């Protein structure tokens, strides 16, 4: 298999991912940045992790005030809520509202079913290898075009 075949496969994967994001964004009626926040918070919840503003700033590469603005907007729309951090009364965790949790889960159900079916057909060794390969691709892409100064 040639390098062109591999790059073609990566391009198809990128297109499929972008297409899925666009369908989700349209179904929920939000912007791309809002979707990124909701997806991050939803995945964290599924992984039993809590999300703080600083987690989102690191993930999105945005400033704290920019992320706070997105959270404020999504909170006003009834999609996110801030809940007290039981270990630190000064900080808050960001969560999907119960209603939004159901909307998001419904929007992703068919995609999650198909991905689960595919991934369950992989052996543990294949899964580990896939993660290593994806991590290497992400590292190469992250090291690509340098930011403008």
PDB file of C-alpha atoms in Angstrom:
ATOM      1  CA  UNK A   1       0.000   0.000   0.000  1.00  0.00           C
ATOM      2  CA  UNK A   2       1.395   3.372  -0.987  1.00  0.00           C
ATOM      3  CA  UNK A   3       1.716   6.535   1.077  1.00  0.00           C
ATOM      4  CA  UNK A   4      -0.934   8.064  -1.220  1.00  0.00           C
ATOM      5  CA  UNK A   5      -3.355   5.265  -0.221  1.00  0.00           C
ATOM      6  CA  UNK A   6      -2.757   5.961   3.477  1.00  0.00           C
ATOM      7  CA  UNK A   7      -3.132   9.735   3.020  1.00  0.00           C
ATOM      8  CA  UNK A   8      -6.332   9.093   1.057  1.00  0.00           C
ATOM      9  CA  UNK A   9      -7.682   6.990   3.924  1.00  0.00           C
ATOM     10  CA  UNK A  10      -6.816   9.738   6.414  1.00  0.00           C
ATOM     11  CA  UNK A  11      -8.555  12.298   4.200  1.00  0.00           C
ATOM     12  CA  UNK A  12     -11.685  10.116   4.074  1.00  0.00           C
ATOM     13  CA  UNK A  13     -11.587   9.744   7.862  1.00  0.00           C
ATOM     14  CA  UNK A  14     -11.256  13.500   8.284  1.00  0.00           C
ATOM     15  CA  UNK A  15     -14.164  14.081   5.876  1.00  0.00           C
ATOM     16  CA  UNK A  16     -16.364  11.546   7.722  1.00  0.00           C
ATOM     17  CA  UNK A  17     -15.529  13.145  11.074  1.00  0.00           C
ATOM     18  CA  UNK A  18     -16.257  16.651   9.767  1.00  0.00           C
ATOM     19  CA  UNK A  19     -19.507  15.460   8.220  1.00  0.00           C
ATOM     20  CA  UNK A  20     -20.574  13.870  11.517  1.00  0.00           C
ATOM     21  CA  UNK A  21     -19.736  17.079  13.425  1.00  0.00           C
ATOM     22  CA  UNK A  22     -21.758  19.132  10.932  1.00  0.00           C
ATOM     23  CA  UNK A  23     -24.780  16.815  11.281  1.00  0.00           C
ATOM     24  CA  UNK A  24     -24.547  16.954  15.076  1.00  0.00           C
ATOM     25  CA  UNK A  25     -24.160  20.724  15.051  1.00  0.00           C
ATOM     26  CA  UNK A  26     -27.189  21.101  12.772  1.00  0.00           C
ATOM     27  CA  UNK A  27     -29.302  18.641  14.776  1.00  0.00           C
ATOM     28  CA  UNK A  28     -28.588  20.360  18.079  1.00  0.00           C
ATOM     29  CA  UNK A  29     -28.587  23.865  16.558  1.00  0.00           C
ATOM     30  CA  UNK A  30     -25.248  25.161  17.835  1.00  0.00           C
ATOM     31  CA  UNK A  31     -21.897  26.445  16.560  1.00  0.00           C
ATOM     32  CA  UNK A  32     -18.755  24.381  16.073  1.00  0.00           C
ATOM     33  CA  UNK A  33     -17.061  25.727  19.216  1.00  0.00           C
ATOM     34  CA  UNK A  34     -20.182  25.007  21.255  1.00  0.00           C
ATOM     35  CA  UNK A  35     -20.248  21.450  19.908  1.00  0.00           C
ATOM     36  CA  UNK A  36     -16.597  20.961  20.865  1.00  0.00           C
ATOM     37  CA  UNK A  37     -17.388  21.987  24.443  1.00  0.00           C
ATOM     38  CA  UNK A  38     -20.468  19.770  24.644  1.00  0.00           C
ATOM     39  CA  UNK A  39     -18.606  16.775  23.185  1.00  0.00           C
ATOM     40  CA  UNK A  40     -15.716  17.208  25.624  1.00  0.00           C
ATOM     41  CA  UNK A  41     -18.049  17.478  28.615  1.00  0.00           C
ATOM     42  CA  UNK A  42     -20.134  14.520  27.403  1.00  0.00           C
ATOM     43  CA  UNK A  43     -17.077  12.298  26.873  1.00  0.00           C
ATOM     44  CA  UNK A  44     -15.678  13.278  30.274  1.00  0.00           C
ATOM     45  CA  UNK A  45     -18.964  12.301  31.909  1.00  0.00           C
ATOM     46  CA  UNK A  46     -18.928   8.950  30.101  1.00  0.00           C
ATOM     47  CA  UNK A  47     -15.389   8.438  31.442  1.00  0.00           C
ATOM     48  CA  UNK A  48     -16.424   9.452  34.989  1.00  0.00           C
ATOM     49  CA  UNK A  49     -14.215  12.555  34.850  1.00  0.00           C
ATOM     50  CA  UNK A  50     -15.104  16.050  36.005  1.00  0.00           C
ATOM     51  CA  UNK A  51     -14.547  19.083  33.783  1.00  0.00           C
ATOM     52  CA  UNK A  52     -13.319  22.504  34.862  1.00  0.00           C
ATOM     53  CA  UNK A  53     -12.889  25.630  32.764  1.00  0.00           C
ATOM     54  CA  UNK A  54      -9.123  25.098  32.713  1.00  0.00           C
ATOM     55  CA  UNK A  55      -9.635  21.596  31.241  1.00  0.00           C
ATOM     56  CA  UNK A  56     -11.639  23.115  28.407  1.00  0.00           C
ATOM     57  CA  UNK A  57      -9.120  25.893  27.796  1.00  0.00           C
ATOM     58  CA  UNK A  58      -6.344  23.314  27.448  1.00  0.00           C
ATOM     59  CA  UNK A  59      -8.449  21.082  25.181  1.00  0.00           C
ATOM     60  CA  UNK A  60      -9.734  23.861  22.937  1.00  0.00           C
ATOM     61  CA  UNK A  61      -6.633  26.026  22.939  1.00  0.00           C
ATOM     62  CA  UNK A  62      -8.717  29.070  23.851  1.00  0.00           C
ATOM     63  CA  UNK A  63      -8.326  31.637  26.617  1.00  0.00           C
ATOM     64  CA  UNK A  64     -10.178  31.298  29.914  1.00  0.00           C
ATOM     65  CA  UNK A  65     -12.463  34.261  29.155  1.00  0.00           C
ATOM     66  CA  UNK A  66     -13.338  32.823  25.713  1.00  0.00           C
ATOM     67  CA  UNK A  67     -14.254  29.453  27.234  1.00  0.00           C
ATOM     68  CA  UNK A  68     -16.190  31.156  30.038  1.00  0.00           C
ATOM     69  CA  UNK A  69     -18.165  33.039  27.370  1.00  0.00           C
ATOM     70  CA  UNK A  70     -19.042  29.785  25.599  1.00  0.00           C
ATOM     71  CA  UNK A  71     -20.042  28.163  28.887  1.00  0.00           C
ATOM     72  CA  UNK A  72     -22.159  31.203  29.838  1.00  0.00           C
ATOM     73  CA  UNK A  73     -23.963  31.042  26.479  1.00  0.00           C
ATOM     74  CA  UNK A  74     -24.565  27.266  26.724  1.00  0.00           C
ATOM     75  CA  UNK A  75     -25.740  27.682  30.307  1.00  0.00           C
ATOM     76  CA  UNK A  76     -28.271  30.359  29.242  1.00  0.00           C
ATOM     77  CA  UNK A  77     -29.495  27.964  26.534  1.00  0.00           C
ATOM     78  CA  UNK A  78     -30.039  25.266  29.157  1.00  0.00           C
ATOM     79  CA  UNK A  79     -27.354  22.948  27.778  1.00  0.00           C
ATOM     80  CA  UNK A  80     -24.698  23.197  30.484  1.00  0.00           C
ATOM     81  CA  UNK A  81     -24.703  23.781  34.206  1.00  0.00           C
ATOM     82  CA  UNK A  82     -22.065  24.665  36.744  1.00  0.00           C
ATOM     83  CA  UNK A  83     -22.051  22.504  39.845  1.00  0.00           C
ATOM     84  CA  UNK A  84     -19.996  22.961  43.026  1.00  0.00           C
ATOM     85  CA  UNK A  85     -16.734  21.071  43.327  1.00  0.00           C
ATOM     86  CA  UNK A  86     -17.176  19.121  46.582  1.00  0.00           C
ATOM     87  CA  UNK A  87     -13.429  19.255  47.244  1.00  0.00           C
ATOM     88  CA  UNK A  88     -12.999  22.985  46.594  1.00  0.00           C
ATOM     89  CA  UNK A  89     -15.907  25.317  47.252  1.00  0.00           C
ATOM     90  CA  UNK A  90     -14.304  28.044  45.127  1.00  0.00           C
ATOM     91  CA  UNK A  91     -14.408  26.053  41.898  1.00  0.00           C
ATOM     92  CA  UNK A  92     -17.188  24.635  39.766  1.00  0.00           C
ATOM     93  CA  UNK A  93     -17.482  21.635  37.503  1.00  0.00           C
ATOM     94  CA  UNK A  94     -19.120  21.935  34.098  1.00  0.00           C
ATOM     95  CA  UNK A  95     -21.803  19.366  33.262  1.00  0.00           C
ATOM     96  CA  UNK A  96     -24.471  18.821  30.655  1.00  0.00           C
ATOM     97  CA  UNK A  97     -27.947  19.477  31.996  1.00  0.00           C
ATOM     98  CA  UNK A  98     -30.012  16.290  32.356  1.00  0.00           C
ATOM     99  CA  UNK A  99     -32.160  17.310  29.386  1.00  0.00           C
ATOM    100  CA  UNK A 100     -29.123  18.017  27.221  1.00  0.00           C
ATOM    101  CA  UNK A 101     -27.543  14.729  28.269  1.00  0.00           C
ATOM    102  CA  UNK A 102     -30.568  12.945  26.775  1.00  0.00           C
ATOM    103  CA  UNK A 103     -30.516  15.084  23.596  1.00  0.00           C
ATOM    104  CA  UNK A 104     -26.811  14.494  23.093  1.00  0.00           C
ATOM    105  CA  UNK A 105     -27.084  10.756  23.744  1.00  0.00           C
ATOM    106  CA  UNK A 106     -29.975  10.462  21.272  1.00  0.00           C
ATOM    107  CA  UNK A 107     -28.034  12.411  18.637  1.00  0.00           C
ATOM    108  CA  UNK A 108     -25.062  10.068  19.022  1.00  0.00           C
ATOM    109  CA  UNK A 109     -26.878   6.757  19.544  1.00  0.00           C
ATOM    110  CA  UNK A 110     -26.673   5.378  16.005  1.00  0.00           C
ATOM    111  CA  UNK A 111     -23.074   6.522  15.562  1.00  0.00           C
ATOM    112  CA  UNK A 112     -22.084   5.052  18.910  1.00  0.00           C
ATOM    113  CA  UNK A 113     -23.779   1.750  18.061  1.00  0.00           C
ATOM    114  CA  UNK A 114     -21.897   1.481  14.779  1.00  0.00           C
ATOM    115  CA  UNK A 115     -18.563   2.413  16.363  1.00  0.00           C
ATOM    116  CA  UNK A 116     -19.130   0.024  19.275  1.00  0.00           C
ATOM    117  CA  UNK A 117     -19.910  -2.798  16.863  1.00  0.00           C
ATOM    118  CA  UNK A 118     -16.761  -2.062  14.875  1.00  0.00           C
ATOM    119  CA  UNK A 119     -14.488  -1.674  17.904  1.00  0.00           C
ATOM    120  CA  UNK A 120     -15.855  -4.779  19.610  1.00  0.00           C
ATOM    121  CA  UNK A 121     -14.671  -6.762  16.581  1.00  0.00           C
ATOM    122  CA  UNK A 122     -11.080  -5.619  17.288  1.00  0.00           C
ATOM    123  CA  UNK A 123      -8.848  -7.665  19.541  1.00  0.00           C
ATOM    124  CA  UNK A 124      -7.262  -5.967  22.552  1.00  0.00           C
ATOM    125  CA  UNK A 125      -3.961  -5.943  20.650  1.00  0.00           C
ATOM    126  CA  UNK A 126      -5.594  -4.266  17.636  1.00  0.00           C
ATOM    127  CA  UNK A 127      -7.170  -1.618  19.874  1.00  0.00           C
ATOM    128  CA  UNK A 128      -3.849  -0.804  21.524  1.00  0.00           C
ATOM    129  CA  UNK A 129      -2.196  -0.623  18.112  1.00  0.00           C
ATOM    130  CA  UNK A 130      -4.936   1.637  16.750  1.00  0.00           C
ATOM    131  CA  UNK A 131      -4.535   4.020  19.700  1.00  0.00           C
ATOM    132  CA  UNK A 132      -0.754   4.131  19.224  1.00  0.00           C
ATOM    133  CA  UNK A 133      -1.142   4.830  15.494  1.00  0.00           C
ATOM    134  CA  UNK A 134      -3.749   7.551  16.052  1.00  0.00           C
ATOM    135  CA  UNK A 135      -1.557   9.139  18.747  1.00  0.00           C
ATOM    136  CA  UNK A 136       1.372   9.207  16.310  1.00  0.00           C
ATOM    137  CA  UNK A 137      -0.797  10.772  13.583  1.00  0.00           C
ATOM    138  CA  UNK A 138      -2.113  13.405  16.012  1.00  0.00           C
ATOM    139  CA  UNK A 139       1.431  14.214  17.135  1.00  0.00           C
ATOM    140  CA  UNK A 140       2.515  14.624  13.507  1.00  0.00           C
ATOM    141  CA  UNK A 141      -0.461  16.862  12.749  1.00  0.00           C
ATOM    142  CA  UNK A 142       0.077  18.916  15.914  1.00  0.00           C
ATOM    143  CA  UNK A 143       3.696  19.427  14.879  1.00  0.00           C
ATOM    144  CA  UNK A 144       2.704  20.450  11.359  1.00  0.00           C
ATOM    145  CA  UNK A 145       2.240  24.045  10.256  1.00  0.00           C
ATOM    146  CA  UNK A 146       3.607  26.297  13.005  1.00  0.00           C
ATOM    147  CA  UNK A 147       1.369  29.048  14.364  1.00  0.00           C
ATOM    148  CA  UNK A 148       1.754  32.525  12.952  1.00  0.00           C
ATOM    149  CA  UNK A 149       3.516  35.020  15.172  1.00  0.00           C
TER     150      UNK A 149
END
